[in-house]
PDB file of N, CA and C in Angstrom:
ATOM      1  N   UNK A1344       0.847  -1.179   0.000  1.00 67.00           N
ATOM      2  CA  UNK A1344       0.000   0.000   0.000  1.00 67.00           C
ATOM      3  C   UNK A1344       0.890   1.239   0.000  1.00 67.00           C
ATOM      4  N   UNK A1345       0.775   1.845  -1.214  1.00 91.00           N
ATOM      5  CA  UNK A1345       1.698   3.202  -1.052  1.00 91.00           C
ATOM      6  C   UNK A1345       0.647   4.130  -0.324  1.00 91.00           C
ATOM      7  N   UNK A1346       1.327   4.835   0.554  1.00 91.00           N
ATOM      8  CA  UNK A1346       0.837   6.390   0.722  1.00 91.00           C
ATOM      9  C   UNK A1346       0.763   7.588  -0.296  1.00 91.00           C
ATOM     10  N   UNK A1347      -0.146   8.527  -0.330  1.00 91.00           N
ATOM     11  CA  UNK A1347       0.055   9.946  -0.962  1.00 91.00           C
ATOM     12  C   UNK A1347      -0.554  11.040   0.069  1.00 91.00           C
ATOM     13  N   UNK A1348       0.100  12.078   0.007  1.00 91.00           N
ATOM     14  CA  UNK A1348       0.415  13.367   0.267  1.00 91.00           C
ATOM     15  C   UNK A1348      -1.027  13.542  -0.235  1.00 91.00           C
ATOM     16  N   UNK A1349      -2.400  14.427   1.046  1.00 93.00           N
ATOM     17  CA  UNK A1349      -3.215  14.902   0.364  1.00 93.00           C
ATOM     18  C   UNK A1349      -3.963  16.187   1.055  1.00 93.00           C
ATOM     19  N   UNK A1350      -2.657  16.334   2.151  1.00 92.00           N
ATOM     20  CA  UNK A1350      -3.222  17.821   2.605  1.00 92.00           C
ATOM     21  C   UNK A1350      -1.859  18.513   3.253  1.00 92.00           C
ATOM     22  N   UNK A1351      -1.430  19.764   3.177  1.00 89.00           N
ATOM     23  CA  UNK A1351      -0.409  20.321   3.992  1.00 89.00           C
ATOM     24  C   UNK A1351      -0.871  21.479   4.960  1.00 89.00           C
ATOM     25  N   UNK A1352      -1.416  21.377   6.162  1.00 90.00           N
ATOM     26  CA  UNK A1352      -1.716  21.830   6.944  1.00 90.00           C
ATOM     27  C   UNK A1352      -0.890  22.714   7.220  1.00 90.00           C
ATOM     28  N   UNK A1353      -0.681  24.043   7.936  1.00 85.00           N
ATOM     29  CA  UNK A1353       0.201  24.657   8.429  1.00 85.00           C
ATOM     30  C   UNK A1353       0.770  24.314   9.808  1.00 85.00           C
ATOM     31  N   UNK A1354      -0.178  23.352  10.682  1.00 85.00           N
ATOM     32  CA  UNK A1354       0.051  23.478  12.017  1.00 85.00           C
ATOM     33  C   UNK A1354      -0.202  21.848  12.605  1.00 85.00           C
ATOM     34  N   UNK A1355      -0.330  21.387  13.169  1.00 87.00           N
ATOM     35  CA  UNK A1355      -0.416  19.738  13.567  1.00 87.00           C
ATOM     36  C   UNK A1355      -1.860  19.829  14.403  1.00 87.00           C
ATOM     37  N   UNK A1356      -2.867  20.768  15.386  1.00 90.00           N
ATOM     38  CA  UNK A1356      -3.993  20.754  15.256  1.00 90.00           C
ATOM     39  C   UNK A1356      -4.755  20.643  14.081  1.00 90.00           C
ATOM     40  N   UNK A1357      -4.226  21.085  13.188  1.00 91.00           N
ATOM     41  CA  UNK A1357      -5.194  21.227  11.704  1.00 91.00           C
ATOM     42  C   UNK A1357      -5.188  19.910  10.893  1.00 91.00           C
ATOM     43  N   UNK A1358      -4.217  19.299  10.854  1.00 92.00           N
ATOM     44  CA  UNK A1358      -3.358  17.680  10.590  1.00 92.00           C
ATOM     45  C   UNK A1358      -4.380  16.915  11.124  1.00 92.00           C
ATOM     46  N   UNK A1359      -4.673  17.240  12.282  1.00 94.00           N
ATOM     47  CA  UNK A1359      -5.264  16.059  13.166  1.00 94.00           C
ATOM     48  C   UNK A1359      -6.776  16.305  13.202  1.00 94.00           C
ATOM     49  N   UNK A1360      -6.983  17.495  12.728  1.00 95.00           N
ATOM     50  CA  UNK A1360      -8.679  17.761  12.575  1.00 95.00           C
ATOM     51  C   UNK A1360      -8.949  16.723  11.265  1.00 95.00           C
ATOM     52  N   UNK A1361      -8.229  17.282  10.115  1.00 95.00           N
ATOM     53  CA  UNK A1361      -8.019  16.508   8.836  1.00 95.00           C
ATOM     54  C   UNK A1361      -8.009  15.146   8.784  1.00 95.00           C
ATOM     55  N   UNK A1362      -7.092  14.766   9.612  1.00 96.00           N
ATOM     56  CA  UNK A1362      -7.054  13.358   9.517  1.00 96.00           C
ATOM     57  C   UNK A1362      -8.371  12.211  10.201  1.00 96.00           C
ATOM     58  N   UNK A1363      -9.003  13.072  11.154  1.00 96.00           N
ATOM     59  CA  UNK A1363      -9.932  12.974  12.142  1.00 96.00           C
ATOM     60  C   UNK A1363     -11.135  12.893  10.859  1.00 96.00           C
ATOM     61  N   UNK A1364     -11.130  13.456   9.727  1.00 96.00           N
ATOM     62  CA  UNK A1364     -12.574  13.703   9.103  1.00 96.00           C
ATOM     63  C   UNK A1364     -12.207  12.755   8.693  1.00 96.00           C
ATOM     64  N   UNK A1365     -11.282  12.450   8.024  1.00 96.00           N
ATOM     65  CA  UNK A1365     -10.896  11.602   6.851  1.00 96.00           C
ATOM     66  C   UNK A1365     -11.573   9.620   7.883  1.00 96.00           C
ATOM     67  N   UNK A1366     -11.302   9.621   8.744  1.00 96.00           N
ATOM     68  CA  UNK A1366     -11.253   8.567   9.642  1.00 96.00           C
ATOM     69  C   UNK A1366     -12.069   8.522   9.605  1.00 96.00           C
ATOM     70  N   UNK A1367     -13.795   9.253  10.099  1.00 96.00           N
ATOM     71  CA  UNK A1367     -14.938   9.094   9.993  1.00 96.00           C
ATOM     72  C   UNK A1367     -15.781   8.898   8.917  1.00 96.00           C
ATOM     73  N   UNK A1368     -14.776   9.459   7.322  1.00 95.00           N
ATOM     74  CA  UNK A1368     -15.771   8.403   6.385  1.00 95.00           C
ATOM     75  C   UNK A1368     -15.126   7.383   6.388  1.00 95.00           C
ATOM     76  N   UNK A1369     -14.301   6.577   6.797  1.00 95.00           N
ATOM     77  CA  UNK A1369     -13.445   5.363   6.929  1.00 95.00           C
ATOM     78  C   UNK A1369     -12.949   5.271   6.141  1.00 95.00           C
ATOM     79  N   UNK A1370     -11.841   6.440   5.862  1.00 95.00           N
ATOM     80  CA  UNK A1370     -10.590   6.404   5.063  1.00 95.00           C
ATOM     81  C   UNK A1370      -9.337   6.426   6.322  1.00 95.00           C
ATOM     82  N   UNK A1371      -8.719   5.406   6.268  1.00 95.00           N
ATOM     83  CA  UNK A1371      -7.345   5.499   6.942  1.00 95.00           C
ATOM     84  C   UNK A1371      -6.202   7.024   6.811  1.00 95.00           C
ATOM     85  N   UNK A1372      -6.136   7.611   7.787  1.00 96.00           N
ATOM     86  CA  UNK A1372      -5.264   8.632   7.626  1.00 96.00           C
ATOM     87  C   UNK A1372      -4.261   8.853   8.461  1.00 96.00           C
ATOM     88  N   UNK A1373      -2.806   9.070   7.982  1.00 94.00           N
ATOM     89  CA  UNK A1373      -1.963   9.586   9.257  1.00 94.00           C
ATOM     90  C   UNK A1373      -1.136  10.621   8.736  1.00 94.00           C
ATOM     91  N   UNK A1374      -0.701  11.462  10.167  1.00 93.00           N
ATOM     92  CA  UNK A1374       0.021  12.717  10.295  1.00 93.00           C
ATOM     93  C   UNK A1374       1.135  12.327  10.300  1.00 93.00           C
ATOM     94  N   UNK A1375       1.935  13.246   9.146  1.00 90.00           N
ATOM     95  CA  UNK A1375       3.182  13.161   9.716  1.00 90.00           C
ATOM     96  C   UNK A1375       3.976  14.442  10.022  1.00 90.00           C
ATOM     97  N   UNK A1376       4.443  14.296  11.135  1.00 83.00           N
ATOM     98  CA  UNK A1376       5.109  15.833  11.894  1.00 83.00           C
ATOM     99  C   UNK A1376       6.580  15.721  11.554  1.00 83.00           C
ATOM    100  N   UNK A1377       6.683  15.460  10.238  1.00 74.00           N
ATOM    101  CA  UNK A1377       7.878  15.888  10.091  1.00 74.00           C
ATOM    102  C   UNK A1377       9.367  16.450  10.438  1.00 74.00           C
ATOM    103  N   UNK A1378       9.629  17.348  10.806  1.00 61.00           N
ATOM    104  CA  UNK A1378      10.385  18.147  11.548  1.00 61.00           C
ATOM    105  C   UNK A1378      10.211  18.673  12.571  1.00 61.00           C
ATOM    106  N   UNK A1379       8.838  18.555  12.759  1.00 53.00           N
ATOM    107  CA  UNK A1379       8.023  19.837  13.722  1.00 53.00           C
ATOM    108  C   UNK A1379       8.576  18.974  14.997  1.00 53.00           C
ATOM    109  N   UNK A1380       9.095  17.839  15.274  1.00 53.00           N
ATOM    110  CA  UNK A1380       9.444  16.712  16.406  1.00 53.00           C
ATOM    111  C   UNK A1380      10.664  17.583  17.664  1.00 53.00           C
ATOM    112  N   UNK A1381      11.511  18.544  16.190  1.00 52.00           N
ATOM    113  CA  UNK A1381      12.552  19.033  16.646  1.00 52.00           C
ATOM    114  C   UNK A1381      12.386  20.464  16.651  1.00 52.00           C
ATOM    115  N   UNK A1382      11.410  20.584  17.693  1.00 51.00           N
ATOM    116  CA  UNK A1382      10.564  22.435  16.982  1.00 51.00           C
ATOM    117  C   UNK A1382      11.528  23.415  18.088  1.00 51.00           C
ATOM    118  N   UNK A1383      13.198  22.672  18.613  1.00 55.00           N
ATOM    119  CA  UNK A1383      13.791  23.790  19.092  1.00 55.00           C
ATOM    120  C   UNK A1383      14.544  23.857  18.297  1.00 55.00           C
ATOM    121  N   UNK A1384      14.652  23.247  16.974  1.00 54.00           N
ATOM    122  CA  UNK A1384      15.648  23.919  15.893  1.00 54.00           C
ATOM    123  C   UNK A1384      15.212  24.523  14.767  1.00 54.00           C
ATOM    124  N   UNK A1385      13.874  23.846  14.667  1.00 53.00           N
ATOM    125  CA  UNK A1385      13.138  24.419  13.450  1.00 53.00           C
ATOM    126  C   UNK A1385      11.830  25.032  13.640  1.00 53.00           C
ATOM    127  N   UNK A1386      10.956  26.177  12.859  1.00 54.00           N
ATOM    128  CA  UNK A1386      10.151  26.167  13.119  1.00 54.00           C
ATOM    129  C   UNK A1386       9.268  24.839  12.932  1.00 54.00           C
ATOM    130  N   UNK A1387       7.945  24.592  13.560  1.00 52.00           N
ATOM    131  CA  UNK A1387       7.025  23.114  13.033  1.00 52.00           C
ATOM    132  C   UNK A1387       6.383  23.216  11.833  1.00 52.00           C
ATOM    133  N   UNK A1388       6.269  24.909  11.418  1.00 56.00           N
ATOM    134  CA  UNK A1388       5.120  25.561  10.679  1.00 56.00           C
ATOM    135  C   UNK A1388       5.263  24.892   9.184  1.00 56.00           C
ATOM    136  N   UNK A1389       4.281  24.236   8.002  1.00 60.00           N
ATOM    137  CA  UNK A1389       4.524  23.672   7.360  1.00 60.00           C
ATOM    138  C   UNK A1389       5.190  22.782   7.015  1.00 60.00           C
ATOM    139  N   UNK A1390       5.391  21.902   7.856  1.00 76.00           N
ATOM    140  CA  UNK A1390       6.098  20.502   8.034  1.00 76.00           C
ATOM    141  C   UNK A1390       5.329  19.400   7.969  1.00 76.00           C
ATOM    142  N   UNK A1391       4.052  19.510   8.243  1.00 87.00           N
ATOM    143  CA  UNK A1391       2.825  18.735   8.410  1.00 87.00           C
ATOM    144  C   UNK A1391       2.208  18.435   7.913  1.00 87.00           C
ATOM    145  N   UNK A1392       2.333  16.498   7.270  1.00 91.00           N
ATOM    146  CA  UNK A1392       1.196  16.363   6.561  1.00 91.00           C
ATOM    147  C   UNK A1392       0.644  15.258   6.478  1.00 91.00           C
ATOM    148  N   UNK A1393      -0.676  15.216   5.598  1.00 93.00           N
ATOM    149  CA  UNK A1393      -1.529  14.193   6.194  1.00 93.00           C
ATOM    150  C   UNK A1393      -1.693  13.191   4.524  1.00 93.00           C
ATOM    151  N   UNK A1394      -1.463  11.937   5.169  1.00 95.00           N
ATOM    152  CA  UNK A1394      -0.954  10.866   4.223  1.00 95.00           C
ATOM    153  C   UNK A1394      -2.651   9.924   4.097  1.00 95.00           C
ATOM    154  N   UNK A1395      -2.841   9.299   2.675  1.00 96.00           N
ATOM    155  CA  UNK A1395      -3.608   8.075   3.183  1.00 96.00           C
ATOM    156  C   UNK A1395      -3.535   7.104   2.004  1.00 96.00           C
ATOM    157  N   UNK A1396      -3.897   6.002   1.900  1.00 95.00           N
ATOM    158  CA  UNK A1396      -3.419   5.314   0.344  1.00 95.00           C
ATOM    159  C   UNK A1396      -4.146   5.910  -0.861  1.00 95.00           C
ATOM    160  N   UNK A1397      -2.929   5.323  -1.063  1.00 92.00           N
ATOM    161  CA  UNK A1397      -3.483   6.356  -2.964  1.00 92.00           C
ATOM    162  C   UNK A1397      -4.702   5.598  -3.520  1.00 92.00           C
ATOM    163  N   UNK A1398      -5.167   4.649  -3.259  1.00 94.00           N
ATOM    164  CA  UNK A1398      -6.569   4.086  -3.839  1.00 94.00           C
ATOM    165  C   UNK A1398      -7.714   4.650  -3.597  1.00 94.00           C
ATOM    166  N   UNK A1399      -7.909   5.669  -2.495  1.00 95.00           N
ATOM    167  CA  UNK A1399      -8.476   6.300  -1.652  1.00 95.00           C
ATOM    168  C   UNK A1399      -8.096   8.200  -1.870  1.00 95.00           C
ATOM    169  N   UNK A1400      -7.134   8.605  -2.279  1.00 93.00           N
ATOM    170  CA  UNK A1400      -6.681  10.095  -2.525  1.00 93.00           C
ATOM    171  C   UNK A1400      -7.481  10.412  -2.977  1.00 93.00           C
ATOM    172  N   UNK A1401      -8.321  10.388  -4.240  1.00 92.00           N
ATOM    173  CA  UNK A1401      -9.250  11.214  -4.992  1.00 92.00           C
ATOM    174  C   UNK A1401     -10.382  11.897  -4.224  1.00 92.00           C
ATOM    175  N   UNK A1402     -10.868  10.722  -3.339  1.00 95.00           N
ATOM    176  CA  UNK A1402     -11.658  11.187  -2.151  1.00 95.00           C
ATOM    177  C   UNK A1402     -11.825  11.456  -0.986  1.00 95.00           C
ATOM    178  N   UNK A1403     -10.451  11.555  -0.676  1.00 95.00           N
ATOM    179  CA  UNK A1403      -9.750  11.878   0.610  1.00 95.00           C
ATOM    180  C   UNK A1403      -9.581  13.762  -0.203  1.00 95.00           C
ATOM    181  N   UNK A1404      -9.296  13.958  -1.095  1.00 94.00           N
ATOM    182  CA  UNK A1404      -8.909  15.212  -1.802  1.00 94.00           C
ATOM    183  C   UNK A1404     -10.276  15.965  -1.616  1.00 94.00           C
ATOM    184  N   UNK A1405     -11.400  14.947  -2.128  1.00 94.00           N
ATOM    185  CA  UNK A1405     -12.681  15.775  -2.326  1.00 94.00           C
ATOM    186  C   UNK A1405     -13.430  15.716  -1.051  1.00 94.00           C
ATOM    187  N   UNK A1406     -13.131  14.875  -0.155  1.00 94.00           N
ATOM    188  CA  UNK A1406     -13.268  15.517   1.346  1.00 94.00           C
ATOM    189  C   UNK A1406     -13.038  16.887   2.004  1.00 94.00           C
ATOM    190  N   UNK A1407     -11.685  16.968   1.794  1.00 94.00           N
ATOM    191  CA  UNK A1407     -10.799  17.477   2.386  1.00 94.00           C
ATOM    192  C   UNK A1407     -11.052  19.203   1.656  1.00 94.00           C
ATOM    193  N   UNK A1408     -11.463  18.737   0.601  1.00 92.00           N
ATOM    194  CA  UNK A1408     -11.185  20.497  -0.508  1.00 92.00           C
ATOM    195  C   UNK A1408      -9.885  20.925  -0.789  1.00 92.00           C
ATOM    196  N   UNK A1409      -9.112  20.042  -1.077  1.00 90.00           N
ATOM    197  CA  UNK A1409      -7.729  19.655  -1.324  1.00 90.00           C
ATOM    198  C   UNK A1409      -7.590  19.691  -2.670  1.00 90.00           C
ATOM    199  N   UNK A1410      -6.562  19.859  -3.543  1.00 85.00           N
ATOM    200  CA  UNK A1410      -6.085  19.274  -4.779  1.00 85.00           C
ATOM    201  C   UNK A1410      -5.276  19.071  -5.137  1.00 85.00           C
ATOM    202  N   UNK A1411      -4.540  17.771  -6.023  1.00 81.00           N
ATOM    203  CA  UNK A1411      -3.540  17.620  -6.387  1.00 81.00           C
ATOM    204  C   UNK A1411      -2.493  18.327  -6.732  1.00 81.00           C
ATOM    205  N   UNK A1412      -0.891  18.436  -5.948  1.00 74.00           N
ATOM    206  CA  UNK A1412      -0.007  19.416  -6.367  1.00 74.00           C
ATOM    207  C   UNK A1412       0.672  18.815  -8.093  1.00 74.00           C
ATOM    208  N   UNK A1413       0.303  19.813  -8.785  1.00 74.00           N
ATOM    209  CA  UNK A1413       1.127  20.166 -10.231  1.00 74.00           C
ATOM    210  C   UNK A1413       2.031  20.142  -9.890  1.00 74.00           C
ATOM    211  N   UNK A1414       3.350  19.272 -10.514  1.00 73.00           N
ATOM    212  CA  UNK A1414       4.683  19.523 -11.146  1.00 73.00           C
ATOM    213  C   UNK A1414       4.824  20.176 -12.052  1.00 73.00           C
ATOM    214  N   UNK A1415       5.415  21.647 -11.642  1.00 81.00           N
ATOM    215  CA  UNK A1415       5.746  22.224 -12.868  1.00 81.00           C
ATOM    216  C   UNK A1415       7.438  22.149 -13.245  1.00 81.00           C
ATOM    217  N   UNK A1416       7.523  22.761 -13.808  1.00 86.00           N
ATOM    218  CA  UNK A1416       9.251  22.232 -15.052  1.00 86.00           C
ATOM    219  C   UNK A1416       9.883  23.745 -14.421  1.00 86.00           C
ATOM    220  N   UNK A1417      11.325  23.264 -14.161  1.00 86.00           N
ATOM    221  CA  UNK A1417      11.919  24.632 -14.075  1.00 86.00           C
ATOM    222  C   UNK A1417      11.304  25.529 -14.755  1.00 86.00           C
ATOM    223  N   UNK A1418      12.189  26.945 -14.556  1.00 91.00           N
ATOM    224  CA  UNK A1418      11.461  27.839 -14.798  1.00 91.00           C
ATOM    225  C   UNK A1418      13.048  28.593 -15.427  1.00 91.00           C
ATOM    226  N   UNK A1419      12.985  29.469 -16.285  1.00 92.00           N
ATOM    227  CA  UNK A1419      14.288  29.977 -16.521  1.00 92.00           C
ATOM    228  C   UNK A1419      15.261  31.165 -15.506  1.00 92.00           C
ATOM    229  N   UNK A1420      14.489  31.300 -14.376  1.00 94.00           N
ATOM    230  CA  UNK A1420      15.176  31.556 -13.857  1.00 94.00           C
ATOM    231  C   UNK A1420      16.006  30.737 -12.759  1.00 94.00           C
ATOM    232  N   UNK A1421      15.230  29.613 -12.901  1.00 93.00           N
ATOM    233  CA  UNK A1421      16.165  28.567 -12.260  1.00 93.00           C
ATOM    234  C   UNK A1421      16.889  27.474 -12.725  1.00 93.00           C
ATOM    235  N   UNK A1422      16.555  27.780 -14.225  1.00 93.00           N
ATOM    236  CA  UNK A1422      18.192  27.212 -14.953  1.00 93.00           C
ATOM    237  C   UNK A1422      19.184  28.194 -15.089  1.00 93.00           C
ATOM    238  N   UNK A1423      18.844  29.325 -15.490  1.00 95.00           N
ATOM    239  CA  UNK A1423      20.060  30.184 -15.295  1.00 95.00           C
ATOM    240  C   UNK A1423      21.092  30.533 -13.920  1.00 95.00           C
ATOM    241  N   UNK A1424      20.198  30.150 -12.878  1.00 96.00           N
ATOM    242  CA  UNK A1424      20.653  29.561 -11.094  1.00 96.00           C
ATOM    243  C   UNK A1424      21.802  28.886 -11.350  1.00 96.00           C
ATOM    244  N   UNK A1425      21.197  27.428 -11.972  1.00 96.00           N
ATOM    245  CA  UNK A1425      21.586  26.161 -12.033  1.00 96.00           C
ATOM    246  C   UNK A1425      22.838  26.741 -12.512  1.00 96.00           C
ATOM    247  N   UNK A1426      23.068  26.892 -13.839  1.00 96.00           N
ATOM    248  CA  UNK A1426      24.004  27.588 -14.647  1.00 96.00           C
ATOM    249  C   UNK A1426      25.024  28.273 -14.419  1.00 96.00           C
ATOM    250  N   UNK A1427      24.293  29.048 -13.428  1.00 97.00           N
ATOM    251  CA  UNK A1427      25.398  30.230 -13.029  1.00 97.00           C
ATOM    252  C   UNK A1427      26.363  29.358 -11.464  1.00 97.00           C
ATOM    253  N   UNK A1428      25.653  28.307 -11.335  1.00 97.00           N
ATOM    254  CA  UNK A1428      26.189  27.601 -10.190  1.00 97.00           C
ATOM    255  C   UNK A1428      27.503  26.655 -10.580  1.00 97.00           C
ATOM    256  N   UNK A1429      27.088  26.124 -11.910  1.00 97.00           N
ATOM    257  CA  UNK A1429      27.924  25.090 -12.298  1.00 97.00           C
ATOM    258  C   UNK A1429      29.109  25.584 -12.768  1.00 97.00           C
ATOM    259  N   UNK A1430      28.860  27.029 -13.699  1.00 97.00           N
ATOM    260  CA  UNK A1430      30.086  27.959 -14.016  1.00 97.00           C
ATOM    261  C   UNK A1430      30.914  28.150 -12.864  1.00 97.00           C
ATOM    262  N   UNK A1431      30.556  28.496 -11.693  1.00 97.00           N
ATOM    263  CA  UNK A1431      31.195  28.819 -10.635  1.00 97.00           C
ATOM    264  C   UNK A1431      31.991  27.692 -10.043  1.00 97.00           C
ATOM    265  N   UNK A1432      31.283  26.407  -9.825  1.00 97.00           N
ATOM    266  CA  UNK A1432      32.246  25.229  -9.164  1.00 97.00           C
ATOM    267  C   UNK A1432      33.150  24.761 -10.336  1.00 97.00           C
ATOM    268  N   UNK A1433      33.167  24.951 -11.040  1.00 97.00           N
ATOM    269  CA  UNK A1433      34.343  24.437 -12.560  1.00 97.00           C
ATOM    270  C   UNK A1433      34.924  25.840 -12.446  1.00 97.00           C
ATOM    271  N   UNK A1434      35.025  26.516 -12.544  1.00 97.00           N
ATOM    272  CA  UNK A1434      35.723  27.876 -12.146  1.00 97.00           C
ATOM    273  C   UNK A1434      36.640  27.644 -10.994  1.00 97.00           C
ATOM    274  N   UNK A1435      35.939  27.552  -9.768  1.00 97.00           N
ATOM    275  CA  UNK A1435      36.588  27.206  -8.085  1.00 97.00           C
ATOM    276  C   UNK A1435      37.360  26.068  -8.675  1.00 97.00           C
ATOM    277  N   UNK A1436      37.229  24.609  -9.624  1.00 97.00           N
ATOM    278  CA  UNK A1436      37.806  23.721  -9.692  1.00 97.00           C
ATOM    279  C   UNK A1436      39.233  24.047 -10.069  1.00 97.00           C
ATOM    280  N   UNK A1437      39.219  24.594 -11.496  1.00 96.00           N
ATOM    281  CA  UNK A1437      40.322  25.142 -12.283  1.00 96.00           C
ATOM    282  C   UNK A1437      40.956  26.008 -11.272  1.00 96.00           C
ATOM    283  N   UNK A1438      40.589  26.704 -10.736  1.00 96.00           N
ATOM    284  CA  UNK A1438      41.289  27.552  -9.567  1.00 96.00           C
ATOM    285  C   UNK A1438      42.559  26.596  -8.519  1.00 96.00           C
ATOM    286  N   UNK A1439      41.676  26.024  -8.282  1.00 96.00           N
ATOM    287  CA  UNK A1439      42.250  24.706  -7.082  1.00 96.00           C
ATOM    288  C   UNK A1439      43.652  23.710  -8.288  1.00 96.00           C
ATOM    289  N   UNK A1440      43.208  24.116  -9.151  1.00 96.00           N
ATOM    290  CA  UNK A1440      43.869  22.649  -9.610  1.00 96.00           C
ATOM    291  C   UNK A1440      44.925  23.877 -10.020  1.00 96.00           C
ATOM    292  N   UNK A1441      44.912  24.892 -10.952  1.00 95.00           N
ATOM    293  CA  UNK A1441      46.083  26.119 -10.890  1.00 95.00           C
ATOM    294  C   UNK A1441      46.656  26.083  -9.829  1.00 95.00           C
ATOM    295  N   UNK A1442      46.673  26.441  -8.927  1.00 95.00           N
ATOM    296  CA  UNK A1442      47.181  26.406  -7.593  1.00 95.00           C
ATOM    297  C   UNK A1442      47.944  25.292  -7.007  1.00 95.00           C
ATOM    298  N   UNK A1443      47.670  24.390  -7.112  1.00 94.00           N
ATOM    299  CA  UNK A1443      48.176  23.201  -7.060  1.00 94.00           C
ATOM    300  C   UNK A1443      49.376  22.724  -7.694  1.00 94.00           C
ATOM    301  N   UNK A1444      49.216  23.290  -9.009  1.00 94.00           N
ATOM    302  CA  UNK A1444      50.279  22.413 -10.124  1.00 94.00           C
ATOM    303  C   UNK A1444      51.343  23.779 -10.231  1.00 94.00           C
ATOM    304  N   UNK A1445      50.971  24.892 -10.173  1.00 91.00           N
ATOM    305  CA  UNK A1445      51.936  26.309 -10.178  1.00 91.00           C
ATOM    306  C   UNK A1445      52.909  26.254  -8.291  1.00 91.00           C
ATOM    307  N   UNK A1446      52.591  25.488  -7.682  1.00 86.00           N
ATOM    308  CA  UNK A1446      53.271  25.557  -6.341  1.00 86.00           C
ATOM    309  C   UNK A1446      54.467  24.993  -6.591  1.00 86.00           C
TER     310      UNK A1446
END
């Protein structure tokens, strides 16, 4: 039984209201608190979310008033990121390796 992702609560009361509805039409649901475990290093806020099998998501979604998150495709400003990142560590490389062989 895989799980899917079908709500991101902001807070772990809201998780557990969610998961609480979902239980009463007798859909299996669980929270997961993610990070929020270690909430003196991190904030908890959006860490939280509520899982149930994917045979069941469509109407766990239309419970919930939820909808499926879109994958969208980079975006060009985050290949030119990418880009401008990779120029830089092959840059730092050649640097390191100059340095090295000129000593």
């Amino acid at each position: 039984m895989a799980e899917v992702a079908v709500a991101f609560p902001s807070d772990e009361p809201s998780a557990e209201v969610m998961a609480s509805r979902l239980r009463a039409e007798g859909i299996a649901a669980r929270v997961d608190r993610g990070l929020s475990g270690s909430s003196w290093q991190v904030s908890s806020r959006g860490h939280v979310t509520v899982f149930v099998d994917e045979r069941v998501a469509g109407r766990a979604r239309e419970i919930l008033g939820t909808r499926r998150l879109q994958e969208s495709p980079p975006g060009p400003f985050a290949r030119l990121a990418v880009a401008l990142l990779m120029g830089a560590l092959v840059l730092g490389l050649v640097a390191i390796v100059l340095t090295v062989v000129t000593r």
